[in-house]
Structures are given as C-alpha cells and as structure tokens.
Amino acid sequence: MVPTESANIDEKLANIIPFIPEGDFYFTKGVEAFQKRKFDIALKWLKKAVELEPEEALYQCQMSIIYTEIGAYHAANQILNKVLSTNGESYIDCYYLIANNYAHLGLLQDAKKYILTYLEKAPDGDFREEAEQLLTVLDLDEEEEIEDWMYEEEEDELLIYQETAFYHLEREEWSHAIPLLEEMMAVFPEYVYAKHEYSFALFFSGHEEDAIELEEAAVKKDPQSLFSHTNLAIYYHERKQYDLRDRHIELIRNIYPIHEQQKLRIACTLARTGNTKEAFKRFQTLSKSHLTGHASYFKWYSIAAFQSGYPEKARIIWEEGCKKHQKLVKNQVPWT
C-alpha cells in the first residue's frame, strides 16, 4: 500500500526533535545584544532567561548591569540585593555594583558602606581597583565609623518612596508629591534630598516664601549644597529677582559633578534660568542612556539646543522625548 502524503508528513514530524530554548540560550542572546548596546533587546532576552531559571543569579546580575547602563539604578539595586539575600557570599561583586549605583544616585554614604563591605569581603576582588578609585572620588574618610545598615524592609520602603515621588515630580503633580515627601521626611529624616524636592514642590504649588525660606536655611547650614543653589537660582529667576539668582548661578558654574543626576540638575537649572548656551554644553556631556527616564532631560535639552542655534537637533531631541514620555506629548513644542 502506497503511503499517503499526509502519512509522510506525520512520519517526518514524528522524527523532528523540538527545539526548546533553555535559560542559557536567552542569556547568551542577551549578552550579545548588550555588547552591541541594544539595551532594550538585551533586557527582553535576560528577562526570558530569568523566567526560565529564576534561581540562576548570573542572569539576574547581568540584567542589573543593563539597568545600570540605562540609568535605572534603583531597579538594578533591587535585583542585586535580592541576589545577595538569596546567594549570600557567593556573589561578592554585588556589593561593588550596588555601591556604584548608589554613587550615581548621589547617595554617597550608602555607596561608602557597600564599597567598604566589598573591600572587606574581597580584598583581592575583581573590582578592587575600581572600588578604591570610587572611594577616592567620593573623598570618604577611612576612619569614619560605619553605621548599621538599614534593614532590608527599610531599604525597600525608601525605594518605593523615591520612585513614587520621582513619578509625581516629573509630571509636576505637586499636590500628590507634597504629602508623599512630607511622609518620606518623617520616616527617613536623614534622607536630605527629600527636603530639597519638597521645597521645589512647595514653590511651584504657590508656597514660594516657604520654599525660599527652607532653602536659605539649608544654605546657611551647608554652603556647598548643590541642591539648595540650583533650587534658589530657579526660584529667584521665576520671581525676577535676577541679582539674587545670579549669585547662585555663579556658584553653580564652577561645579562639575561626577554623577549624571547632579550633572543633569545643573544643566536643567542653567536652561531654566536663561543660560541656555552654557546649558547646551552641559547637556552634550551627559550620558543619555542614564537619563532617558527623565522627561526634564528631553524638555530642557531641546530648549537649550533650539536657543543655541540648533533647531533640527532640538526637534530630534523633543521627538525622542515624546516617544518615551506621554507627558511631553500633551505639551506644545517647548521653545514656542
């Protein structure tokens, strides 16, 4: 009896061994995309690898490195802390990676704690030189006594506050940001950045005098406070008190931070206060991959580019920002 075409197909299918990818396949694809700096694609591959093998810490560490590259430092540290809590001392390098992320966020004391822990646990580790260099850059005092770490639950709570506050501040939702920041200051009184963000939200919600009073008091306590000087420069510019504004601008001009978040703050302040050519130069030195989560980056960079004589570049920056932030789509092109 001659076999039918259908029978032949069934026989061939029966002999095919199905290809079912394992985590290592997705991990390799993710690393290849990462090396080509295709971070969105790399994340997709790594997430698939983690889904298949959630206990494989190597996949999670690589995913955290991608988050660091795109500026999602909180997300990176959340993953790394999970790896440490699950794997203990098997992944000592996580301490350095966490410290590096905290340094980018400007949380210098937290960065110091993790660097010192890394050097203590791995004095000859792969990142020993980088850790020692970071200590030097941060100008950390080796004799300073290390405070006890926060409990993991407290770290998670602070992370939630930070991300939620950032969400509302970027969208200029002051009525949501203010009570949240008040609660954050009560729970974490040592987290000084919340006080500056609170002042900023107060000013733009109509409580200008209160905001100025808070920052002027902060400057008296810490004359080198970058956040106070940038906030006051913006406040006095908005109130057309240009002599007072320029005192703070002169100080800001001489500051060149190492952290992208602080660099962005200076660039945006210069742009907001009419110093657009200086702002444009500052924006050009920023690492975009670390700042795409900031709508303010695209808004003020495009304004600085346009007013510096680069209208086409301004348009490209603005359109890219609109693709990433729905908030910008609702606004007119800012330089009009």
CSV table of C-alpha atoms in Angstrom, one decimal, residues 53-321:
chain,number,residue,atom,x,y,z
A,53,GLU,CA,15.7,29.8,35.6
A,54,PRO,CA,14.8,32.3,38.4
A,55,GLU,CA,17.4,30.7,40.7
A,56,GLU,CA,20.3,31.5,38.3
A,57,ALA,CA,21.9,34.5,39.9
A,58,LEU,CA,24.3,35.1,37.0
A,59,TYR,CA,21.3,36.0,34.8
A,60,GLN,CA,20.0,38.5,37.4
A,61,CYS,CA,23.4,40.1,37.8
A,62,GLN,CA,23.7,40.7,34.1
A,63,MET,CA,20.2,42.2,34.0
A,64,SER,CA,21.1,44.6,36.8
A,65,ILE,CA,24.2,45.7,34.8
A,66,ILE,CA,21.8,46.6,31.9
A,67,TYR,CA,19.6,48.6,34.2
A,68,THR,CA,22.7,50.5,35.4
A,69,GLU,CA,23.6,51.3,31.8
A,70,ILE,CA,20.2,52.8,31.1
A,71,GLY,CA,20.2,54.7,34.4
A,72,ALA,CA,17.6,52.6,36.2
A,73,TYR,CA,19.8,52.5,39.3
A,74,HIS,CA,17.1,51.7,41.8
A,75,ALA,CA,15.9,48.7,39.7
A,76,ALA,CA,19.4,47.5,39.4
A,77,ASN,CA,20.0,47.6,43.2
A,78,GLN,CA,16.7,45.9,43.9
A,79,ILE,CA,17.9,42.9,41.8
A,80,LEU,CA,21.4,42.9,43.3
A,81,ASN,CA,20.0,43.0,46.9
A,82,LYS,CA,17.8,40.0,46.0
A,83,VAL,CA,20.8,38.1,44.7
A,84,LEU,CA,22.7,38.8,47.9
A,85,SER,CA,19.9,37.8,50.1
A,86,THR,CA,19.4,34.5,48.2
A,87,ASN,CA,23.0,33.6,47.5
A,88,GLY,CA,24.9,35.0,50.4
A,89,GLU,CA,28.6,35.3,49.9
A,90,SER,CA,28.7,33.6,46.5
A,91,TYR,CA,28.3,36.9,44.7
A,92,ILE,CA,30.5,39.3,46.5
A,93,ASP,CA,30.8,41.6,43.4
A,94,CYS,CA,27.2,42.6,44.0
A,95,TYR,CA,28.4,44.8,46.9
A,96,TYR,CA,30.6,46.9,44.5
A,97,LEU,CA,27.8,47.1,41.8
A,98,ILE,CA,25.3,48.3,44.4
A,99,ALA,CA,27.9,50.9,45.6
A,100,ASN,CA,28.4,52.1,42.1
A,101,ASN,CA,24.6,52.6,41.6
A,102,TYR,CA,24.3,54.5,44.9
A,103,ALA,CA,27.1,56.8,43.8
A,104,HIS,CA,25.3,57.6,40.6
A,105,LEU,CA,22.2,58.4,42.6
A,106,GLY,CA,24.2,60.8,44.8
A,107,LEU,CA,23.6,58.6,47.9
A,108,LEU,CA,27.2,58.8,48.9
A,109,GLN,CA,27.0,57.4,52.5
A,110,ASP,CA,25.2,54.3,51.1
A,111,ALA,CA,27.8,54.0,48.4
A,112,LYS,CA,30.6,54.1,51.1
A,113,LYS,CA,29.0,51.4,53.2
A,114,TYR,CA,28.8,49.0,50.3
A,115,ILE,CA,32.3,49.8,49.0
A,116,LEU,CA,33.9,49.2,52.4
A,117,THR,CA,32.0,45.9,52.7
A,118,TYR,CA,33.1,44.8,49.3
A,119,LEU,CA,36.8,45.6,50.1
A,120,GLU,CA,36.5,43.8,53.5
A,121,LYS,CA,35.0,40.7,52.0
A,122,ALA,CA,37.0,40.6,48.8
A,123,PRO,CA,40.3,42.5,49.4
A,124,ASP,CA,41.7,41.0,46.1
A,125,GLY,CA,38.4,41.0,44.2
A,126,ASP,CA,38.0,41.8,40.5
A,127,PHE,CA,36.7,45.3,41.3
A,128,ARG,CA,39.3,46.2,44.0
A,129,GLU,CA,40.9,49.0,41.9
A,130,GLU,CA,37.6,50.4,40.9
A,131,ALA,CA,36.3,50.4,44.4
A,132,GLU,CA,39.4,52.1,45.7
A,133,GLN,CA,39.1,54.8,43.0
A,134,LEU,CA,35.5,55.4,43.9
A,135,LEU,CA,36.4,55.9,47.5
A,136,THR,CA,39.0,58.5,46.4
A,137,VAL,CA,36.5,60.3,44.2
A,138,LEU,CA,33.9,60.4,47.0
A,139,ASP,CA,36.6,61.8,49.4
A,140,LEU,CA,35.5,59.3,52.0
A,141,ASP,CA,37.1,59.3,55.5
A,142,GLU,CA,38.6,55.9,56.2
A,143,GLU,CA,38.3,56.4,59.9
A,144,GLU,CA,34.6,57.3,59.9
A,145,GLU,CA,32.6,54.7,61.8
A,146,ILE,CA,30.2,52.7,59.7
A,147,GLU,CA,26.7,52.9,60.8
A,148,ASP,CA,24.5,49.8,60.9
A,149,TRP,CA,22.8,49.1,57.6
A,150,MET,CA,19.1,49.6,57.2
A,151,TYR,CA,17.0,46.5,57.4
A,152,GLU,CA,16.1,45.2,54.0
A,153,GLU,CA,12.4,46.2,54.6
A,154,GLU,CA,13.5,49.8,55.2
A,155,GLU,CA,15.6,49.9,52.0
A,156,ASP,CA,12.6,48.6,50.1
A,157,GLU,CA,10.4,51.2,51.7
A,158,LEU,CA,12.8,54.1,50.8
A,159,LEU,CA,13.0,52.8,47.2
A,160,ILE,CA,9.2,52.9,46.9
A,161,TYR,CA,9.1,56.4,48.3
A,162,GLN,CA,11.9,57.6,45.9
A,163,GLU,CA,10.3,56.1,42.8
A,164,THR,CA,6.8,57.3,43.6
A,165,ALA,CA,8.0,60.8,44.4
A,166,PHE,CA,10.1,61.0,41.2
A,167,TYR,CA,7.0,59.9,39.2
A,168,HIS,CA,4.9,62.8,40.6
A,169,LEU,CA,7.6,65.4,40.4
A,170,GLU,CA,8.5,64.6,36.8
A,171,ARG,CA,4.8,65.1,36.0
A,172,GLU,CA,4.6,68.3,38.0
A,173,GLU,CA,1.8,66.8,40.2
A,174,TRP,CA,2.6,68.9,43.2
A,175,SER,CA,-0.5,68.1,45.2
A,176,HIS,CA,0.5,64.4,45.1
A,177,ALA,CA,4.2,64.9,45.6
A,178,ILE,CA,3.9,67.2,48.7
A,179,PRO,CA,2.2,64.9,51.1
A,180,LEU,CA,4.3,62.0,49.9
A,181,LEU,CA,7.5,63.9,50.5
A,182,GLU,CA,6.3,65.1,54.0
A,183,GLU,CA,5.7,61.4,54.9
A,184,MET,CA,9.1,60.5,53.4
A,185,MET,CA,10.9,63.1,55.5
A,186,ALA,CA,9.2,61.9,58.7
A,187,VAL,CA,10.1,58.3,58.0
A,188,PHE,CA,13.6,59.0,56.7
A,189,PRO,CA,14.8,62.2,58.3
A,190,GLU,CA,18.4,61.7,57.2
A,191,TYR,CA,17.5,61.5,53.5
A,192,VAL,CA,18.3,65.1,52.7
A,193,TYR,CA,17.2,65.0,49.0
A,194,ALA,CA,13.6,64.7,50.0
A,195,LYS,CA,13.8,68.1,51.7
A,196,HIS,CA,15.0,69.8,48.5
A,197,GLU,CA,12.4,68.1,46.4
A,198,TYR,CA,9.8,69.1,49.0
A,199,SER,CA,10.9,72.7,48.7
A,200,PHE,CA,10.7,72.5,44.9
A,201,ALA,CA,7.2,71.2,45.0
A,202,LEU,CA,6.2,73.8,47.6
A,203,PHE,CA,7.5,76.7,45.4
A,204,PHE,CA,5.6,75.6,42.2
A,205,SER,CA,2.4,74.9,44.1
A,206,GLY,CA,2.2,78.5,45.2
A,207,HIS,CA,4.1,78.5,48.5
A,208,GLU,CA,7.0,80.5,47.3
A,209,GLU,CA,8.1,82.2,50.5
A,210,ASP,CA,8.1,78.9,52.5
A,211,ALA,CA,10.2,77.2,49.8
A,212,ILE,CA,12.8,80.0,49.7
A,213,GLU,CA,13.0,80.1,53.5
A,214,LEU,CA,13.7,76.4,53.6
A,215,GLU,CA,16.5,76.6,51.0
A,216,GLU,CA,18.1,79.7,52.5
A,217,ALA,CA,18.2,77.9,55.9
A,218,ALA,CA,19.8,74.9,54.2
A,219,VAL,CA,22.5,77.0,52.5
A,220,LYS,CA,23.4,78.5,55.9
A,221,LYS,CA,23.8,75.0,57.3
A,222,ASP,CA,25.6,73.7,54.2
A,223,PRO,CA,27.0,76.4,52.0
A,224,GLN,CA,28.2,73.8,49.4
A,225,SER,CA,24.7,72.3,48.9
A,226,LEU,CA,24.2,71.9,45.2
A,227,PHE,CA,20.5,71.2,45.5
A,228,SER,CA,20.0,74.4,47.5
A,229,HIS,CA,21.9,76.6,45.0
A,230,THR,CA,20.1,75.1,42.0
A,231,ASN,CA,16.7,75.5,43.6
A,232,LEU,CA,17.3,79.1,44.7
A,233,ALA,CA,18.6,80.0,41.3
A,234,ILE,CA,15.3,78.8,39.8
A,235,TYR,CA,13.2,80.4,42.5
A,236,TYR,CA,14.7,83.8,42.1
A,237,HIS,CA,14.6,83.6,38.3
A,238,GLU,CA,10.9,82.9,38.5
A,239,ARG,CA,10.4,85.9,40.8
A,240,LYS,CA,12.5,88.1,38.5
A,241,GLN,CA,15.0,88.7,41.3
A,242,TYR,CA,17.9,88.4,39.0
A,243,ASP,CA,20.6,89.8,41.3
A,244,LEU,CA,19.9,87.1,43.8
A,245,ARG,CA,19.6,84.5,41.1
A,246,ASP,CA,23.0,85.3,39.6
A,247,ARG,CA,24.7,84.8,43.0
A,248,HIS,CA,23.7,81.2,42.9
A,249,ILE,CA,24.4,80.8,39.2
A,250,GLU,CA,28.0,81.9,39.7
A,251,LEU,CA,28.5,79.2,42.2
A,252,ILE,CA,26.8,76.6,40.0
A,253,ARG,CA,29.0,77.5,37.0
A,254,ASN,CA,32.1,76.3,38.9
A,255,ILE,CA,30.7,72.9,39.9
A,256,TYR,CA,31.4,69.9,37.7
A,257,PRO,CA,29.9,66.8,39.4
A,258,ILE,CA,30.8,63.2,38.6
A,259,HIS,CA,27.3,61.9,38.9
A,260,GLU,CA,24.9,62.0,36.0
A,261,GLN,CA,21.9,63.0,38.1
A,262,GLN,CA,23.8,66.0,39.5
A,263,LYS,CA,25.1,67.0,36.1
A,264,LEU,CA,21.5,66.9,34.8
A,265,ARG,CA,20.4,69.1,37.6
A,266,ILE,CA,22.9,71.8,36.8
A,267,ALA,CA,22.2,71.6,33.0
A,268,CYS,CA,18.4,72.0,33.6
A,269,THR,CA,19.0,74.9,36.1
A,270,LEU,CA,21.1,76.7,33.6
A,271,ALA,CA,18.5,76.2,30.9
A,272,ARG,CA,15.6,77.3,33.1
A,273,THR,CA,17.4,80.5,34.2
A,274,GLY,CA,18.2,81.7,30.7
A,275,ASN,CA,21.8,80.5,30.4
A,276,THR,CA,20.9,78.2,27.5
A,277,LYS,CA,24.3,78.2,25.7
A,278,GLU,CA,26.0,77.1,28.9
A,279,ALA,CA,23.2,74.6,29.5
A,280,PHE,CA,23.6,73.2,25.9
A,281,LYS,CA,27.3,72.5,26.5
A,282,ARG,CA,26.5,70.7,29.8
A,283,PHE,CA,23.8,68.6,28.2
A,284,GLN,CA,26.2,67.5,25.5
A,285,THR,CA,28.4,65.9,28.1
A,286,LEU,CA,25.6,63.8,29.7
A,287,SER,CA,25.2,60.1,29.2
A,288,LYS,CA,21.7,59.8,27.6
A,289,SER,CA,21.5,56.1,28.4
A,290,HIS,CA,21.5,57.0,32.1
A,291,LEU,CA,18.8,59.8,31.9
A,292,THR,CA,16.1,58.6,29.5
A,293,GLY,CA,13.7,58.1,32.4
A,294,HIS,CA,13.8,61.9,33.0
A,295,ALA,CA,11.3,63.9,30.9
A,296,SER,CA,13.1,67.0,32.1
A,297,TYR,CA,16.2,65.9,30.3
A,298,PHE,CA,14.5,66.0,26.9
A,299,LYS,CA,12.4,69.1,27.6
A,300,TRP,CA,15.3,71.4,28.7
A,301,TYR,CA,17.9,69.9,26.4
A,302,SER,CA,15.6,70.6,23.4
A,303,ILE,CA,15.1,74.2,24.6
A,304,ALA,CA,18.8,74.7,25.1
A,305,ALA,CA,19.6,73.3,21.7
A,306,PHE,CA,17.0,75.5,19.9
A,307,GLN,CA,18.1,78.7,21.7
A,308,SER,CA,21.7,77.9,21.0
A,309,GLY,CA,21.1,77.8,17.2
A,310,TYR,CA,20.4,74.1,16.6
A,311,PRO,CA,16.7,73.9,15.7
A,312,GLU,CA,17.0,70.5,13.9
A,313,LYS,CA,18.8,68.9,16.9
A,314,ALA,CA,16.1,70.4,19.2
A,315,ARG,CA,13.4,68.8,17.1
A,316,ILE,CA,15.1,65.4,17.2
A,317,ILE,CA,15.6,65.5,21.0
A,318,TRP,CA,12.0,66.6,21.6
A,319,GLU,CA,10.5,63.9,19.3
A,320,GLU,CA,12.6,61.3,21.1
A,321,GLY,CA,11.4,62.5,24.4
